[in-house]
Amino acid sequence: MSYHATDNLRCYLREAVLPAMLLDPAAPQLPPPGHKSHHNILSVRPESWRRLENMFSVREASIDQMITAWIDTHIPEESLGDEDTDCITGEMFTIPCPPLFDVPIHHERRPTDIRRLSPWIDNLPLMTVQRALHLVFPQTSGWGFHLDGAEDKDRSIFQYFTWRPQDSEKTTPELLSTNGISSRRPVVIAFQPPWILSERDMKEFSESRSFPPFCMPGNAFPSLLESSDRLWAKLWDLCVSKNSSWFVLTSYNHWSDYHRVFDVLDCFRHAITRMLPAAKAILVIRPQRSQNRTGTEKARMLRPRLGYIARCLPRSQMQAFHV
């Protein structure tokens, strides 16, 4: 017997697994395993006003404990008495989870470029997370995921969604304080195609611990930025411009090696509640390889589980930097 996702939302978010994404034959070739793409040429450059210096690791055990406690407190396992699909907005759960839950498979075209990649992220993990948030936190019904940055110079290799109020792309403190929700901030969900952001690129990015100063002592010219530095700079600038303290970075294939839906929610709990002190930190997923597992177990581990977008993410180390 199969159930609706709303019959036990906590179980669904923990168990739903993102479907594998196959690329169109016309898509650019992926870098060989273990190699960087060398195509992540973002337009950012050294700036004297960019106040990013260090990225600090967050202990995995502490994050897991906080998230597990929050999920157990706020995500119900009892039936919500609602349908999986909102008949007014069309929001729905889109990640299949057989045999426990009867959620239809949602098909998307195989990507050939970043424009074709966007629906995979929008209509699968983000749609499901948005539906879950609106069910559990009705006061967030005015917020949603929006594809922003239409004028971004790097739009051909870097795009992003913003979790923000639906009526405006501007996320000023005045706007965020409307309707008594001044504690909420936007969340940036940035994405790049897997032929641009390879697994090795993601690993190098997540292992960064410091950002080069604008100009090294004794040098007359600004410091050169490596690929991972440019990506950190891009995300820092973007989060500052959006008044955001949180981001998620993905290529869809690389969030981490193990994903469950209740995990992408952690970013959004900070935008919704005051569960933790208002530390201005930004989290990023750190890929982690599965070890000492059978072939079947590894295959399951490598399929992204939806919970990671809701929690950002279990079984992965997270990093933070201050803005």
C-alpha positions as a printed NumPy array, in Angstrom:
array([[  0.   ,   0.   ,   0.   ],
       [  1.334,   3.454,  -0.939],
       [  0.653,   6.698,   0.878],
       [  0.566,  10.375,   0.029],
       [  3.612,  12.404,   1.068],
       [  1.36 ,  14.426,   3.363],
       [  0.405,  11.259,   5.272],
       [  3.873,  11.228,   6.878],
       [  5.856,  14.234,   5.669],
       [  8.805,  13.596,   7.973],
       [  9.317,  10.1  ,   6.585],
       [  8.879,  11.28 ,   2.981],
       [ 11.44 ,  14.068,   3.325],
       [ 13.921,  11.657,   4.86 ],
       [ 13.519,   8.942,   2.249],
       [ 12.749,  10.64 ,  -1.086],
       [ 15.667,  10.357,  -3.522],
       [ 16.372,  12.768,  -6.36 ],
       [ 16.231,  10.96 ,  -9.715],
       [ 19.465,  10.627, -11.662],
       [ 20.009,  13.275, -14.334],
       [ 21.289,  12.081, -17.703],
       [ 22.805,  14.605, -20.103],
       [ 21.772,  15.092, -23.697],
       [ 24.315,  13.753, -26.227],
       [ 24.714,  17.345, -27.433],
       [ 25.762,  18.574, -23.975],
       [ 29.426,  19.48 , -23.357],
       [ 31.582,  16.568, -22.263],
       [ 32.105,  16.07 , -18.543],
       [ 35.659,  16.304, -17.198],
       [ 37.318,  12.928, -16.506],
       [ 36.726,  11.641, -12.943],
       [ 38.97 ,  13.442, -10.468],
       [ 39.662,  16.353, -12.829],
       [ 38.644,  20.004, -12.753],
       [ 36.653,  21.427, -15.632],
       [ 38.933,  24.481, -16.216],
       [ 35.868,  26.226, -17.686],
       [ 34.59 ,  27.97 , -14.549],
       [ 35.723,  31.376, -15.763],
       [ 33.54 ,  33.731, -13.752],
       [ 33.828,  37.455, -14.424],
       [ 34.574,  38.432, -10.811],
       [ 37.882,  40.119, -10.03 ],
       [ 39.724,  41.253,  -6.903],
       [ 37.952,  44.118,  -5.151],
       [ 39.158,  46.187,  -2.211],
       [ 35.639,  46.331,  -0.755],
       [ 35.127,  42.551,  -0.668],
       [ 35.406,  41.65 ,   3.037],
       [ 35.886,  37.921,   2.795],
       [ 38.938,  36.46 ,   4.51 ],
       [ 38.345,  33.049,   6.093],
       [ 35.946,  30.129,   5.768],
       [ 35.438,  28.143,   8.964],
       [ 34.392,  24.504,   9.198],
       [ 31.263,  23.675,  11.158],
       [ 31.416,  20.434,  13.107],
       [ 29.322,  17.796,  11.385],
       [ 28.159,  16.195,  14.634],
       [ 26.853,  19.491,  16.021],
       [ 25.006,  20.311,  12.807],
       [ 23.44 ,  16.833,  12.68 ],
       [ 22.222,  17.097,  16.261],
       [ 20.692,  20.545,  15.759],
       [ 19.006,  19.566,  12.506],
       [ 17.654,  16.279,  13.824],
       [ 16.179,  18.068,  16.843],
       [ 14.648,  20.761,  14.642],
       [ 13.176,  18.271,  12.177],
       [ 11.67 ,  16.176,  14.984],
       [ 10.128,  19.325,  16.462],
       [  8.751,  20.983,  13.347],
       [  8.143,  18.348,  10.631],
       [  5.093,  16.203,  11.538],
       [  4.857,  12.462,  11.025],
       [  1.09 ,  12.51 ,  11.44 ],
       [ -1.155,  13.046,   8.418],
       [ -1.615,  16.696,   7.475],
       [ -5.038,  15.97 ,   6.02 ],
       [ -4.078,  17.696,   2.778],
       [ -3.401,  16.631,  -0.794],
       [  0.113,  16.352,  -2.216],
       [ -0.834,  18.925,  -4.873],
       [ -2.167,  22.394,  -4.09 ],
       [ -5.188,  22.77 ,  -6.376],
       [ -4.86 ,  26.588,  -6.37 ],
       [ -1.127,  27.186,  -6.889],
       [ -0.202,  23.89 ,  -8.558],
       [  2.617,  23.288,  -6.072],
       [  3.234,  19.59 ,  -5.56 ],
       [  5.625,  16.957,  -4.348],
       [  7.624,  15.859,  -7.391],
       [ 10.242,  13.433,  -6.068],
       [  9.117,   9.796,  -6.345],
       [  9.613,   7.615,  -3.288],
       [  8.473,   4.071,  -4.058],
       [  7.174,   1.875,  -2.621],
       [  6.182,   3.885,   0.463],
       [  4.709,   6.962,  -1.216],
       [  2.611,   7.343,  -4.331],
       [  4.318,  10.393,  -5.868],
       [  4.314,  10.343,  -9.702],
       [  7.59 ,  10.579, -11.613],
       [  8.258,  14.079, -12.932],
       [ 10.076,  14.032, -16.277],
       [ 12.395,  16.768, -17.563],
       [ 14.361,  17.11 , -20.785],
       [ 17.999,  16.063, -20.669],
       [ 20.12 ,  19.199, -20.272],
       [ 22.248,  20.577, -23.083],
       [ 23.061,  23.885, -21.381],
       [ 22.383,  25.734, -18.149],
       [ 18.969,  26.831, -19.432],
       [ 17.9  ,  23.182, -19.663],
       [ 19.466,  22.424, -16.267],
       [ 17.35 ,  25.028, -14.476],
       [ 14.029,  23.058, -14.619],
       [ 15.696,  20.019, -13.015],
       [ 16.484,  22.099,  -9.951],
       [ 13.312,  24.196,  -9.986],
       [ 10.717,  21.488, -10.647],
       [ 12.233,  18.666,  -8.599],
       [ 13.978,  19.556,  -5.303],
       [ 12.879,  23.202,  -5.037],
       [  9.242,  22.528,  -5.917],
       [  9.082,  19.769,  -3.315],
       [ 10.795,  21.853,  -0.636],
       [  8.523,  24.824,  -1.343],
       [  5.425,  22.639,  -1.042],
       [  6.683,  21.223,   2.254],
       [  7.496,  24.646,   3.69 ],
       [  4.131,  26.105,   2.725],
       [  2.325,  23.154,   4.337],
       [  4.302,  23.185,   7.582],
       [  4.767,  26.978,   7.809],
       [  1.645,  28.615,   6.296],
       [  3.08 ,  32.04 ,   7.147],
       [  5.656,  31.514,   4.37 ],
       [  2.98 ,  31.303,   1.654],
       [  4.087,  34.702,   0.358],
       [  7.615,  33.387,  -0.173],
       [  8.905,  31.126,  -2.909],
       [ 11.84 ,  30.194,  -5.144],
       [ 12.441,  32.628,  -7.989],
       [ 14.998,  32.489, -10.789],
       [ 16.794,  35.827, -10.477],
       [ 19.813,  37.505, -12.025],
       [ 18.564,  37.939, -15.597],
       [ 21.269,  40.575, -16.206],
       [ 24.133,  38.619, -14.611],
       [ 27.252,  38.632, -16.803],
       [ 27.952,  34.988, -15.935],
       [ 24.466,  33.735, -16.726],
       [ 25.745,  31.229, -19.298],
       [ 27.65 ,  29.285, -16.598],
       [ 26.183,  30.489, -13.273],
       [ 22.55 ,  31.052, -12.292],
       [ 20.624,  31.136,  -9.046],
       [ 17.224,  30.94 ,  -7.442],
       [ 16.31 ,  33.056,  -4.433],
       [ 13.934,  32.037,  -1.661],
       [ 12.27 ,  35.406,  -1.157],
       [  8.881,  37.199,  -1.121],
       [  7.036,  36.549,  -4.345],
       [  6.121,  40.124,  -5.187],
       [  9.595,  41.563,  -5.678],
       [ 13.185,  40.608,  -6.461],
       [ 14.366,  43.35 ,  -4.1  ],
       [ 15.138,  41.926,  -0.676],
       [ 15.753,  45.04 ,   1.398],
       [ 15.487,  44.937,   5.202],
       [ 12.298,  47.033,   4.911],
       [ 10.687,  44.451,   2.631],
       [ 11.762,  41.544,   4.809],
       [ 10.271,  43.176,   7.906],
       [  6.752,  43.297,   6.451],
       [  4.021,  41.112,   7.914],
       [  6.008,  40.623,  11.11 ],
       [  8.658,  38.389,   9.556],
       [ 11.727,  40.533,  10.154],
       [ 13.734,  37.474,  11.296],
       [ 13.638,  35.937,   7.809],
       [ 16.293,  36.416,   5.197],
       [ 16.492,  35.196,   1.633],
       [ 18.342,  32.005,   0.733],
       [ 20.395,  31.799,  -2.47 ],
       [ 20.403,  28.498,  -4.391],
       [ 23.224,  28.809,  -6.926],
       [ 23.848,  26.244,  -9.625],
       [ 26.291,  25.491, -12.411],
       [ 26.241,  22.685, -14.997],
       [ 28.266,  19.577, -14.059],
       [ 30.59 ,  20.188, -17.019],
       [ 31.456,  23.539, -15.389],
       [ 31.339,  22.578, -11.69 ],
       [ 32.82 ,  19.097, -11.561],
       [ 33.082,  16.946,  -8.446],
       [ 36.751,  17.95 ,  -8.138],
       [ 35.824,  21.642,  -8.463],
       [ 33.205,  21.242,  -5.726],
       [ 35.684,  19.466,  -3.473],
       [ 38.311,  22.187,  -3.955],
       [ 35.711,  24.877,  -3.307],
       [ 34.453,  23.228,  -0.118],
       [ 37.94 ,  22.659,   1.243],
       [ 38.911,  26.332,   0.924],
       [ 39.804,  27.881,   4.257],
       [ 40.98 ,  31.371,   3.298],
       [ 40.415,  33.966,   0.617],
       [ 43.37 ,  35.914,  -0.832],
       [ 43.615,  39.559,   0.221],
       [ 42.979,  42.25 ,  -2.355],
       [ 46.678,  42.989,  -2.529],
       [ 49.446,  40.995,  -0.882],
       [ 51.875,  43.05 ,   1.256],
       [ 54.688,  44.347,  -0.904],
       [ 52.788,  43.818,  -4.166],
       [ 51.719,  46.679,  -6.382],
       [ 48.932,  44.761,  -8.096],
       [ 45.874,  42.818,  -6.818],
       [ 46.164,  39.115,  -6.053],
       [ 45.183,  36.676,  -8.792],
       [ 42.042,  34.628,  -8.093],
       [ 41.991,  30.878,  -8.663],
       [ 38.83 ,  29.119,  -9.859],
       [ 37.574,  28.316,  -6.344],
       [ 38.388,  31.865,  -5.204],
       [ 36.292,  33.321,  -8.018],
       [ 33.378,  31.096,  -7.023],
       [ 33.626,  32.135,  -3.361],
       [ 33.82 ,  35.781,  -4.442],
       [ 30.798,  35.388,  -6.712],
       [ 28.7  ,  33.846,  -3.947],
       [ 29.836,  36.358,  -1.328],
       [ 28.985,  39.298,  -3.583],
       [ 25.635,  37.737,  -4.458],
       [ 24.663,  37.037,  -0.851],
       [ 25.615,  40.566,   0.198],
       [ 23.549,  42.062,  -2.635],
       [ 20.567,  39.903,  -1.632],
       [ 20.937,  40.588,   2.106],
       [ 21.221,  36.808,   2.468],
       [ 23.083,  34.863,   5.115],
       [ 22.684,  31.434,   3.52 ],
       [ 23.355,  29.754,   0.209],
       [ 23.266,  26.331,  -1.412],
       [ 25.626,  25.462,  -4.284],
       [ 24.95 ,  22.572,  -6.649],
       [ 25.395,  21.137, -10.12 ],
       [ 22.411,  18.826,  -9.432],
       [ 24.822,  15.872,  -9.668],
       [ 27.014,  17.237,  -6.875],
       [ 25.336,  18.331,  -3.693],
       [ 27.129,  15.646,  -1.777],
       [ 27.313,  11.886,  -2.242],
       [ 24.255,  11.238,  -0.067],
       [ 21.039,  13.226,  -0.01 ],
       [ 17.685,  13.047,   1.79 ],
       [ 14.918,  15.757,   1.319],
       [ 14.674,  16.733,   4.972],
       [ 18.274,  17.858,   4.761],
       [ 17.749,  21.057,   2.136],
       [ 15.405,  22.495,   4.924],
       [ 18.113,  23.586,   7.326],
       [ 18.963,  26.652,   5.256],
       [ 15.322,  27.675,   5.216],
       [ 14.704,  27.145,   8.916],
       [ 17.147,  30.007,   9.515],
       [ 15.136,  32.158,   7.12 ],
       [ 11.885,  31.178,   8.857],
       [ 12.533,  30.816,  12.599],
       [ 14.833,  32.019,  15.358],
       [ 15.944,  28.56 ,  16.412],
       [ 19.582,  29.644,  16.555],
       [ 21.312,  32.955,  17.35 ],
       [ 21.315,  35.258,  14.341],
       [ 24.899,  34.525,  13.334],
       [ 25.489,  35.744,   9.787],
       [ 26.93 ,  32.592,   8.291],
       [ 26.761,  30.954,   4.906],
       [ 26.76 ,  27.182,   4.513],
       [ 28.084,  25.14 ,   1.624],
       [ 27.928,  21.421,   1.04 ],
       [ 31.156,  19.502,   1.257],
       [ 31.184,  16.401,  -0.958],
       [ 32.064,  13.196,   0.818],
       [ 32.905,   9.823,  -0.684],
       [ 31.226,   6.666,   0.499],
       [ 33.674,   4.038,   1.741],
       [ 33.55 ,   0.344,   2.624],
       [ 30.189,  -0.208,   0.974],
       [ 28.862,  -2.824,  -1.425],
       [ 28.101,  -1.948,  -5.042],
       [ 24.362,  -1.749,  -4.338],
       [ 24.878,   0.439,  -1.281],
       [ 27.208,   2.77 ,  -3.176],
       [ 24.706,   3.112,  -6.023],
       [ 22.007,   4.153,  -3.544],
       [ 24.358,   6.506,  -1.697],
       [ 25.281,   8.298,  -4.914],
       [ 21.669,   9.159,  -5.684],
       [ 20.963,  12.568,  -4.132],
       [ 18.32 ,  12.376,  -1.438],
       [ 15.895,  15.241,  -1.294],
       [ 16.377,  15.911,   2.384],
       [ 19.654,  17.622,   1.692],
       [ 18.083,  20.612,   0.075],
       [ 15.812,  20.97 ,   3.016],
       [ 18.71 ,  20.665,   5.423],
       [ 21.92 ,  21.514,   3.544],
       [ 23.05 ,  18.64 ,   4.271],
       [ 23.499,  15.562,   6.483],
       [ 26.641,  13.479,   6.342],
       [ 28.516,  16.335,   4.76 ],
       [ 30.723,  18.846,   6.44 ],
       [ 29.542,  22.4  ,   6.182],
       [ 31.464,  25.601,   6.109],
       [ 30.601,  29.126,   7.081],
       [ 31.994,  32.541,   6.482],
       [ 30.911,  35.85 ,   7.966],
       [ 29.41 ,  38.606,   5.856]])
